[in-house]
mmCIF file of C-alpha atoms and ligand atoms in Angstrom:
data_model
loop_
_atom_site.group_PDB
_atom_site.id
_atom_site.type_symbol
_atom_site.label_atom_id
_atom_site.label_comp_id
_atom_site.label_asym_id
_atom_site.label_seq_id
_atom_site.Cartn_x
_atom_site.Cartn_y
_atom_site.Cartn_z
ATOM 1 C CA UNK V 1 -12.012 2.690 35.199
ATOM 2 C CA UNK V 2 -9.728 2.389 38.178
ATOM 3 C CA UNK V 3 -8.944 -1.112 40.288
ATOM 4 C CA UNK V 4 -9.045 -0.790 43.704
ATOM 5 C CA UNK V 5 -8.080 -4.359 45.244
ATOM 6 C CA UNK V 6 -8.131 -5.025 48.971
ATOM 7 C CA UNK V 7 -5.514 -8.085 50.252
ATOM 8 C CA UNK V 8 -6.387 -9.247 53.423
ATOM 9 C CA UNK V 9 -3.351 -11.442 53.667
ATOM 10 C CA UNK V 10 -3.878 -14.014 56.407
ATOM 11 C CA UNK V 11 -5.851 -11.829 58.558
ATOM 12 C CA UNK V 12 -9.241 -11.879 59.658
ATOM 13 C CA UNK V 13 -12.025 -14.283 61.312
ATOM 14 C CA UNK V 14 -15.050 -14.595 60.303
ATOM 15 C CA UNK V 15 -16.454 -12.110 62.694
ATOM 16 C CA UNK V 16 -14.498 -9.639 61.465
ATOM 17 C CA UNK V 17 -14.733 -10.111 57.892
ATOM 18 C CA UNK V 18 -18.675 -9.882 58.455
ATOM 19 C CA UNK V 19 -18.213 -6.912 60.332
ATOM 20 C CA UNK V 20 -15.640 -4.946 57.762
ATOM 21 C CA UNK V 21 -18.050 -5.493 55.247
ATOM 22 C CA UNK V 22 -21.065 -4.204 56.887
ATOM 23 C CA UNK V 23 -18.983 -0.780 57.703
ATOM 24 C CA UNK V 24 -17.521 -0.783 54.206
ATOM 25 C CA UNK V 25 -20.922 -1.088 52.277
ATOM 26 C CA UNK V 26 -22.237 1.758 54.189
ATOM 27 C CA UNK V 27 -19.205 4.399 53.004
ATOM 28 C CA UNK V 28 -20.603 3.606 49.139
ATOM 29 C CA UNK V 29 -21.586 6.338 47.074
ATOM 30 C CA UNK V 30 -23.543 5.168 43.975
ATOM 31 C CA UNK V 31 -21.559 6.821 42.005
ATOM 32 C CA UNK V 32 -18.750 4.025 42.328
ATOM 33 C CA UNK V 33 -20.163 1.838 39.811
ATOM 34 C CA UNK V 34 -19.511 3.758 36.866
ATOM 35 C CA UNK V 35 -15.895 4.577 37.948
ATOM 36 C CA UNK V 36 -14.238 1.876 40.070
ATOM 37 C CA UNK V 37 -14.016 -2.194 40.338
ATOM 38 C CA UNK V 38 -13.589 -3.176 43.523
ATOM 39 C CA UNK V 39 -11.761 -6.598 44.474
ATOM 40 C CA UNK V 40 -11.868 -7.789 47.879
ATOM 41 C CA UNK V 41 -9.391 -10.840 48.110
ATOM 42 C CA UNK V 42 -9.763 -12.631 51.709
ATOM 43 C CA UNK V 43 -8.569 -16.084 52.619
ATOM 44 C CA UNK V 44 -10.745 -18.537 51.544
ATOM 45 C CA UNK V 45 -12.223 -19.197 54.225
ATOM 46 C CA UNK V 46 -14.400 -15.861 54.257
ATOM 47 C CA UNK V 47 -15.231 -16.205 50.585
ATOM 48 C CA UNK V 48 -18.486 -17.588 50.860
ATOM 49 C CA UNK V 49 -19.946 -15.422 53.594
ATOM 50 C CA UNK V 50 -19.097 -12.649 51.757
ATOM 51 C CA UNK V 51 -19.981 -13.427 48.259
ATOM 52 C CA UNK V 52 -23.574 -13.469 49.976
ATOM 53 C CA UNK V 53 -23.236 -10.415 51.348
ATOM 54 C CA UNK V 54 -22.129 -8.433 47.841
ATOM 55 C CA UNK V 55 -24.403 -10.214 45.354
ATOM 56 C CA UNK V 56 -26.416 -7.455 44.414
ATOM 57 C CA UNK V 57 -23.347 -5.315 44.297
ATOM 58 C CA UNK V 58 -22.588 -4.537 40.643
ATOM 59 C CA UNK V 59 -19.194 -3.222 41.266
ATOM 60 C CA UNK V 60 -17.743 -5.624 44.156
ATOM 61 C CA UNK V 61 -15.992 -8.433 43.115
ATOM 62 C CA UNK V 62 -14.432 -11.197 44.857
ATOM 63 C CA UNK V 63 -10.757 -12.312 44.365
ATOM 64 C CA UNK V 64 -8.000 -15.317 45.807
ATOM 65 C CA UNK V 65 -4.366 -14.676 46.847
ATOM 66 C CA UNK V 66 -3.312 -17.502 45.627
ATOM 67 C CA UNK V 67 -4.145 -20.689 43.633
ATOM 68 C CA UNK V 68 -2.628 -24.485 43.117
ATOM 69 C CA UNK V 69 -0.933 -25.008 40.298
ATOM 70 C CA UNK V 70 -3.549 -28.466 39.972
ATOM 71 C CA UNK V 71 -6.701 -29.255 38.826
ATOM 72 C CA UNK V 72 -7.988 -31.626 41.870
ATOM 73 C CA UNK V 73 -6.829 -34.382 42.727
ATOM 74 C CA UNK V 74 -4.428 -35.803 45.326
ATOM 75 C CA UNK V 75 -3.163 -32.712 46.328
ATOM 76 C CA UNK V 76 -3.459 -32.810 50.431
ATOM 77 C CA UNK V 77 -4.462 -28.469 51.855
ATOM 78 C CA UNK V 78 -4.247 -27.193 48.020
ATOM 79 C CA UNK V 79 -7.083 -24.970 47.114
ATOM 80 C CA UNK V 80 -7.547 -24.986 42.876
ATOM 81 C CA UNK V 81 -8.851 -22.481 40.561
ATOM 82 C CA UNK V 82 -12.019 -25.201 39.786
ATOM 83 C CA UNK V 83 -12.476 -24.939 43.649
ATOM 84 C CA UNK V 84 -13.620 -20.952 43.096
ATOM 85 C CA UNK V 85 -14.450 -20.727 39.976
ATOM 86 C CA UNK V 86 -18.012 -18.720 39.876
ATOM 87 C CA UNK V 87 -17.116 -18.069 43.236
ATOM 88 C CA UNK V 88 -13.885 -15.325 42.527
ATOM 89 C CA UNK V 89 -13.570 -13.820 39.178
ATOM 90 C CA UNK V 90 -9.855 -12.946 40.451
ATOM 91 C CA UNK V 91 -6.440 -13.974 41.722
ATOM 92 C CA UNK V 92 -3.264 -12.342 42.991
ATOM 93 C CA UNK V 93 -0.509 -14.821 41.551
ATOM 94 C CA UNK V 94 3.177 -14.435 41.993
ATOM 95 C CA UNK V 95 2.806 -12.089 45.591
ATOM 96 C CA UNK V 96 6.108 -11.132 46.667
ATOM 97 C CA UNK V 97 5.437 -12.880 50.149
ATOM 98 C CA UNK V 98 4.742 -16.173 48.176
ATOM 99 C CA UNK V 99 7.799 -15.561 46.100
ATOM 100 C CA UNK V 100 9.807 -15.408 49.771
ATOM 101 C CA UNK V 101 8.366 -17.336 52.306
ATOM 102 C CA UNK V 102 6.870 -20.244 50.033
ATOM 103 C CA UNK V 103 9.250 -20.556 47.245
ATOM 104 C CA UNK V 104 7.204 -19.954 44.405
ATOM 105 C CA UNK V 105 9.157 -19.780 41.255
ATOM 106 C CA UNK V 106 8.178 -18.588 37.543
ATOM 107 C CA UNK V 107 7.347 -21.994 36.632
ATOM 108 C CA UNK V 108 4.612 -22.562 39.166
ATOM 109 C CA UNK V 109 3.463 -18.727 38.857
ATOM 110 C CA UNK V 110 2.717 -19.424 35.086
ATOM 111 C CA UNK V 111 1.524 -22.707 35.586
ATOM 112 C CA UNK V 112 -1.103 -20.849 38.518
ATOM 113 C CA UNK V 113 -1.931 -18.055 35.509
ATOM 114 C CA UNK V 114 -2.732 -21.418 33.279
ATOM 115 C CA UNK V 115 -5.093 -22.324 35.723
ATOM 116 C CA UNK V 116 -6.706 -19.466 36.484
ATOM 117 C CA UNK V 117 -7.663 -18.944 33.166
ATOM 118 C CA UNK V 118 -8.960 -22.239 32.754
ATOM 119 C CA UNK V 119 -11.624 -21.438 34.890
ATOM 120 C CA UNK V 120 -12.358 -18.285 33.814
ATOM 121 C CA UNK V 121 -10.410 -16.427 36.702
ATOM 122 C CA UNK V 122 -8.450 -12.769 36.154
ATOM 123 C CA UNK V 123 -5.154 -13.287 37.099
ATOM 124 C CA UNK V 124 -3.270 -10.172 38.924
ATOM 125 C CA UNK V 125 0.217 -10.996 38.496
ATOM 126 C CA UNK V 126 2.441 -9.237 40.888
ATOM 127 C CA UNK V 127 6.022 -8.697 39.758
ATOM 128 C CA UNK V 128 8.824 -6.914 42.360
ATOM 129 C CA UNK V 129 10.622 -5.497 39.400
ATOM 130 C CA UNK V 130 11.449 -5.868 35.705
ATOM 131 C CA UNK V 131 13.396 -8.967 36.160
ATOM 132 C CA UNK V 132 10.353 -10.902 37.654
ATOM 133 C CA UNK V 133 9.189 -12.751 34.198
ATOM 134 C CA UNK V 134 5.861 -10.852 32.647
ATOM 135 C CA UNK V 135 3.289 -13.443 31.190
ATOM 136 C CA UNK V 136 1.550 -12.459 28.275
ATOM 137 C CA UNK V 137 -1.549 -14.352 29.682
ATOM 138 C CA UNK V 138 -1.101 -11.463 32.303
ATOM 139 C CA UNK V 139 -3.844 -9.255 31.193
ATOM 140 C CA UNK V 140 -3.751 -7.483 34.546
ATOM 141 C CA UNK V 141 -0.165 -6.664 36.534
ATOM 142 C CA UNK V 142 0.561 -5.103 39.685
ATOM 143 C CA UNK V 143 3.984 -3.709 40.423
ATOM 144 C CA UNK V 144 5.280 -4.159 44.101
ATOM 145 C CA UNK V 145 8.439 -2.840 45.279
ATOM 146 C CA UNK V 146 9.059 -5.093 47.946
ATOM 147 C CA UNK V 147 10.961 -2.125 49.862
ATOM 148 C CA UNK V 148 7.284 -0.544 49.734
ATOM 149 C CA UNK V 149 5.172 -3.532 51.071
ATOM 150 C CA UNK V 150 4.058 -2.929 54.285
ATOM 151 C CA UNK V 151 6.779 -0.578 55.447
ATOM 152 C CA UNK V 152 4.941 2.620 54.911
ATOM 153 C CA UNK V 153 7.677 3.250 52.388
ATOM 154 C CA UNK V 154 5.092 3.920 49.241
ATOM 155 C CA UNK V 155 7.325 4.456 45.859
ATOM 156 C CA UNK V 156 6.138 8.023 44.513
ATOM 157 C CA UNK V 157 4.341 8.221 41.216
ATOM 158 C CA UNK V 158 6.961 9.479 39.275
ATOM 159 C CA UNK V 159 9.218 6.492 39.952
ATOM 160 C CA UNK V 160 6.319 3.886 39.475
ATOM 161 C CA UNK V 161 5.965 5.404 36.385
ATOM 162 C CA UNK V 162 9.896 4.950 35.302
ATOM 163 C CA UNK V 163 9.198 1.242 36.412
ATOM 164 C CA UNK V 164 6.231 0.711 34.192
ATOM 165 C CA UNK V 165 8.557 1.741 31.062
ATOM 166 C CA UNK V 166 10.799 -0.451 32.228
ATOM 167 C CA UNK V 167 8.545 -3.531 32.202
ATOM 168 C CA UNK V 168 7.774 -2.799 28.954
ATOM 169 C CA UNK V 169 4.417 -4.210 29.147
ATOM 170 C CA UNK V 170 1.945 -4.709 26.472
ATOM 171 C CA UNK V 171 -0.302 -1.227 25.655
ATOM 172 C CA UNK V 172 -3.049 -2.765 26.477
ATOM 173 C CA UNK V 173 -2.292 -4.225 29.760
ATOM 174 C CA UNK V 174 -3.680 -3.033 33.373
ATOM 175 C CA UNK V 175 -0.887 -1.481 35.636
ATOM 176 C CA UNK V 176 -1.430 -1.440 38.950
ATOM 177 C CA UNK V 177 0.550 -0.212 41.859
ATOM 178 C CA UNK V 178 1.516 -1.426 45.631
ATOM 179 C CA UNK V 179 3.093 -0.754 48.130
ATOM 180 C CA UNK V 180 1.498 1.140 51.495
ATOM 181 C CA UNK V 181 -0.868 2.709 49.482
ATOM 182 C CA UNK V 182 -3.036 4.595 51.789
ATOM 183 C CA UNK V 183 -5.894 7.128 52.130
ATOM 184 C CA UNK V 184 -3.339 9.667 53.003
ATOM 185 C CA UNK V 185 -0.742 9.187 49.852
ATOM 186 C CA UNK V 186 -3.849 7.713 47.262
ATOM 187 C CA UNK V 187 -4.334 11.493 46.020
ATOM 188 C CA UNK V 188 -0.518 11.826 44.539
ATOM 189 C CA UNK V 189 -1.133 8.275 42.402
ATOM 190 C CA UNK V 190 -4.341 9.519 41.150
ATOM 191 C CA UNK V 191 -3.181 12.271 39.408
ATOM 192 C CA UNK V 192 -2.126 10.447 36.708
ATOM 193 C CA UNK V 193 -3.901 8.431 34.265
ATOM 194 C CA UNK V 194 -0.731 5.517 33.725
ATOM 195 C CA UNK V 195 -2.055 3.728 36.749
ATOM 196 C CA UNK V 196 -5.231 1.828 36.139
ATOM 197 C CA UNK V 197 -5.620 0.779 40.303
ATOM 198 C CA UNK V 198 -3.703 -0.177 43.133
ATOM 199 C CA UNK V 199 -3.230 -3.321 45.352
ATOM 200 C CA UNK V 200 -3.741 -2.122 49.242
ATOM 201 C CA UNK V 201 -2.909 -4.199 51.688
ATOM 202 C CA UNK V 202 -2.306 -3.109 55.786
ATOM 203 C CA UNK V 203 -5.107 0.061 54.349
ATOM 204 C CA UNK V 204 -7.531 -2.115 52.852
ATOM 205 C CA UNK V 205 -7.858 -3.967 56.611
ATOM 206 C CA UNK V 206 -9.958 -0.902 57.777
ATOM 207 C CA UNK V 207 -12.934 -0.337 55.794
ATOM 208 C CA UNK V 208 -13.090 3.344 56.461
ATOM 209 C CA UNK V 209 -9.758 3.605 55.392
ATOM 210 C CA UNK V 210 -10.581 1.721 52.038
ATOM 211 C CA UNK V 211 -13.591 3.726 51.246
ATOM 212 C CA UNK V 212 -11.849 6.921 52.064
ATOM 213 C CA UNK V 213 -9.065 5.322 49.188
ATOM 214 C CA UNK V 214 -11.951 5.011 46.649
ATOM 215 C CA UNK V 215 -13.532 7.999 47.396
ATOM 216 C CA UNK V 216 -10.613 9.926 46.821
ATOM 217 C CA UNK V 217 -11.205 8.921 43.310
ATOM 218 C CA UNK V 218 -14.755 9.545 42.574
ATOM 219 C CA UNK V 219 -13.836 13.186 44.166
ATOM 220 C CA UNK V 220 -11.200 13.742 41.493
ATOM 221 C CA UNK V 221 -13.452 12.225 38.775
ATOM 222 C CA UNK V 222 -16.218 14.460 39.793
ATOM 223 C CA UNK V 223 -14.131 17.400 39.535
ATOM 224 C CA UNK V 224 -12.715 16.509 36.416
ATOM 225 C CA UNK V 225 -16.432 16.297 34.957
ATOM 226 C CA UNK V 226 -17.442 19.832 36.756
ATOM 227 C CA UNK V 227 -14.076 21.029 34.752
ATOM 228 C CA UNK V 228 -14.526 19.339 31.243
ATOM 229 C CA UNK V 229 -18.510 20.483 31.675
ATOM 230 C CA UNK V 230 -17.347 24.379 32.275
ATOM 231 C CA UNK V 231 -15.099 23.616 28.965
ATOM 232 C CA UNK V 232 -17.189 22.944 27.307
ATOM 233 C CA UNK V 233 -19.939 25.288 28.268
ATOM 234 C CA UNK V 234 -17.674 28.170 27.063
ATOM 235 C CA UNK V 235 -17.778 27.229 23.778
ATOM 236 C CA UNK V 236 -21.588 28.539 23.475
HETATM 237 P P1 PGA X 1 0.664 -2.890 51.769
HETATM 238 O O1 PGA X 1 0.580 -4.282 50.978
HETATM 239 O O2 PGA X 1 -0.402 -2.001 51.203
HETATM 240 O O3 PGA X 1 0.419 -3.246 53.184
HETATM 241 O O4 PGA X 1 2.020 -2.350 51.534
HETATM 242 C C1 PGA X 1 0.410 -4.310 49.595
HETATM 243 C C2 PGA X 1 0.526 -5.718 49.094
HETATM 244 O O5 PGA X 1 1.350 -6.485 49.616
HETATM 245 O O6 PGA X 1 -0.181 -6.109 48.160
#
């Protein structure tokens, strides 16, 4: 099972958002459901439209880029985890750009994981490196070099994979990579098993180019299969 989570950032209208997802549900092969979760995180405004649009979608998912560290209440422009709950089953906490251009420190990313969990939300927490704090709540966690984000700079595999030693992170938890992830460089990350998904952002804007991402996978799955099927046909 591989992750493949598009953030939208602060981009798109509602228009366009409509749009992306008409053109993106037309690239899916069947086959996806078995193999891949998909996440689409959008601002919140374009939630609702789309949740309608991906009901009947077994493998699309909806996620948040962020969520208050409150319940309700008093809070003026704060959107909490009750808000979406049923509505998301996922949130990016702890994004390098909220880290820099909002502040957010490790006391308000763990007290956004304690929400999130309280209404029954996945948290993805993004960490720039191993001395961003790891919360064992953190069932999911996506490293980001911030070097990487958006600069076309992607960190190869083999050094995403020193990383991941280095944040020492429990055996059962689900690494995922950004960092200008694209349909071009996706084939060199799926080659090895250590990365359960990846966190696209500038690619994930273009549903071709998103599709194209995930379908990279289900061609190297479907190989594999042809290849473990000839195996094992031999042994007759
Ligand atoms: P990028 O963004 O793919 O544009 O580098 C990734 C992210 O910030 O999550």
């Amino acid at each position: 099972m591989r992750y493949f989570i598009a953030n939208w950032k602060a981009n798109k209208n509602i228009n366009e958002a409509l749009l992306w997802i008409d053109v993106f549900l037309k690239q899916q092969r069947s086959s996806w459901s078995n193999s891949v979760r998909i996440v689409i995180c959008p601002p919140y405004p374009l939630l609702y439209p789309l949740s309608e649009k991906i009901k009947k979608m077994k493998n699309i998912y909806l996620g948040v880029q962020n969520l208050s560290i409150f319940d309700n209440g008093s809070f003026t422009g704060e959107v909490t985890a009750k808000m979406v709950e049923g509505l998301v089953q996922y949130s990016i906490i702890g994004h390098s750009e909220r880290r820099k251009y909002f502040s957010e420190t490790e006391d308000q990313i763990e007290k956004k994981i304690i929400q999130a969990k309280k209404h029954h939300i996945e948290p993805i927490l993004c960490v720039r490196d191993e001395n961003d704090k790891i919360f064992p709540q953190a069932k999911i966690v996506a490293y980001e070099p911030i070097y990487a984000i958006g600069t076309g700079l992607n960190e190869p595999p083999e050094k995403v994979l020193v990383k991941k030693q280095r944040l020492n992170l429990q055996s059962n938890t689900i690494f995922l990579y950004g960092g200008s992830v694209n349909e071009t460089n996706i084939e060199k990350y799926l080659a090895t098993d250590q990365i359960n998904g990846f966190l696209v952002g500038n690619a994930s804007l273009d549903p071709l180019k998103f599709a194209k991402i995930i379908n990279s996978n289900q061609i190297l799955e479907n190989k594999r299969k042809e290849n473990k099927n000839r195996g094992s046909s031999k042994n007759y």
